[in-house]
Amino acid sequence: MAEGVRVRFAPAPTGHLHIGNIRTYLFNWLFARHHKGKMILRIEDTDVARAAERACETVVDDLRWLGLDWDEGYGVGGLYGPYRQSERLDIYRKYAKALISEGKAYFCFCSKEELEEERKAYLAKGKMPRYSGKCQNLSQDDIKRLSKDRVPAVRFRVPAGTITLSDMVKGRITFDSSVIGDFVILRSDGSPTYNFAVVIDDAEMKISHIIRGDEHISNTPRQIMIYQALGFSIPKLGHVAMILGQDKTKLSKRHGAMSLSCYKKAGYLPDAILNHLVFLGWTPEHTREIMSLKEIQDEFSLDRISRSPSIFDPKKLDWFNSQYIRMSDPDRLLDKALPYLGKFGINEDSLLIDEERERLKKIVLLIKDSVSKLSEIPEETFFFFVDEIKVCDKSVIKWLKNATAGPALAGFIQVFSHINITRFNSEEINVGLKKVIDDLGIGARKTLMPIRVALTGRTKGPELHAIIDILGKEKSIRRAETALSGIRGNLDGATGL
Ligand code: GLU
């Protein structure tokens, strides 16, 4: 192929990207990168009423956030632009005119109402509705006369015969054109229909391979006929089976699938999303789950794409995300976590102070193994940032009401007050905790749990010595004292805990 591999992603700008079209992008992108070809971004906005510039930018922002680039197209330019269909209307009209002059398309004056009548009549006879062909053979005079009252649409004249598709994923598929009625390629408002515009764009933009969802299979015979009528060579087509929900129906919010903006907000990492999505339909030769895009790109081939639908499982995505959070470089993870710490007054300025940066890094590293989304970080770390610990949950308060809580906290305060601040490190803290346990003689759990609750307000979390290390001597003791005086106040009959 003279131009080499040229693939494209052609979304209608209808909002944020979602699981299905991100995977389509990814497969095309991997194919392009594997073959050292070109990735093209085209915006298909002729069906979208007045698609705002903002909607196109949303697509661009989403792709950039995912770290997926493109070589040519919207926002980048290239030899075969414009790359936004609404800016290519003259091009579609030129080709429609050519087809009309060759008798391969014709003007159709049928109104919406007439077409609806026709449709109903077919259905009433138990037949598949299709265009009757009413305007197929209008004379020039008819056309002149009818044009006075109505602006016509342009219909493609479907030739009789069979159409064969050698699909790169599905194999050979044959269609019978007799079930396809003549279809509109240009609406009466002059806008092209999807099947027409897509062929012209793919041909003009020298697209070599089309990889898309198999919901487009039924469009393919129409597109092949247009390629043939215009004398264009047909790109290689590959239709990838859909991603379904766990109940095997079309994927939707109901199945826990969200738009990219929601995944962003919830704190999923782009690499985790991409790694997961590529496995919804593609498998590497040697089974592995965590693979970098570079590794996948090196191995990517269409013959390892499954012919059957893949099932989306949000829990699996969470698993991928937790793995990627664990593997993150600490500085990068802190940068990603920062927006989620905003509610504690932490922001980019906080990172300018070395000591604070180190403290925040320690905090994020401490909990990275226990979160599957960055949005879980505030809940896991709030006790490092608040001034006072308030315990509300009954199952947590019970640890402070326990008779052993007072002695445990008193023991903690006693032992830890004696640790020299210059030696207040993880090792000393561990030694100190062990001493508190040994002195009390009621076992580790009963001793440490009230201390944990006093320091964090929770019964679960990272290791206590690491928490104490980050909180520091003064704050840890102060929290234990506050809890202890609460307990004593309670014993004296005061309200509090
Ligand atoms: N705009 C179409 C879509 O988003 C493109 C289909 C195609 O790839 O041909 O589904």
XYZ file of N, CA and C and ligand atoms in Angstrom, residues 8 10-12 44 194 198 212 216, ligand 1:
37
model
N -8.311 5.375 11.293
C -8.942 6.594 11.826
C -9.908 6.260 12.940
N -13.445 8.042 14.266
C -14.370 9.032 13.696
C -15.600 9.194 14.586
N -15.436 9.800 15.730
C -16.583 9.887 16.641
C -17.557 10.998 16.251
N -18.812 10.783 16.620
C -19.774 11.878 16.576
C -19.585 12.612 17.901
N -17.216 13.324 13.112
C -18.402 13.086 12.280
C -19.586 13.825 12.893
N -24.628 9.357 7.105
C -23.401 8.731 7.619
C -22.729 7.834 6.567
N -19.006 8.840 5.261
C -17.910 8.009 5.798
C -17.071 7.421 4.657
N -13.676 -1.088 13.591
C -14.784 -0.444 14.308
C -15.693 -1.497 14.925
N -21.692 -1.707 13.214
C -21.651 -1.093 11.882
C -21.683 -2.105 10.739
N -19.304 8.141 13.647
C -19.397 6.723 13.637
C -19.476 6.230 15.075
O -19.122 6.964 15.979
C -18.171 6.147 12.938
C -18.397 4.797 12.482
C -17.263 4.273 11.633
O -16.199 4.054 12.189
O -17.455 4.101 10.435
O -19.927 5.148 15.335
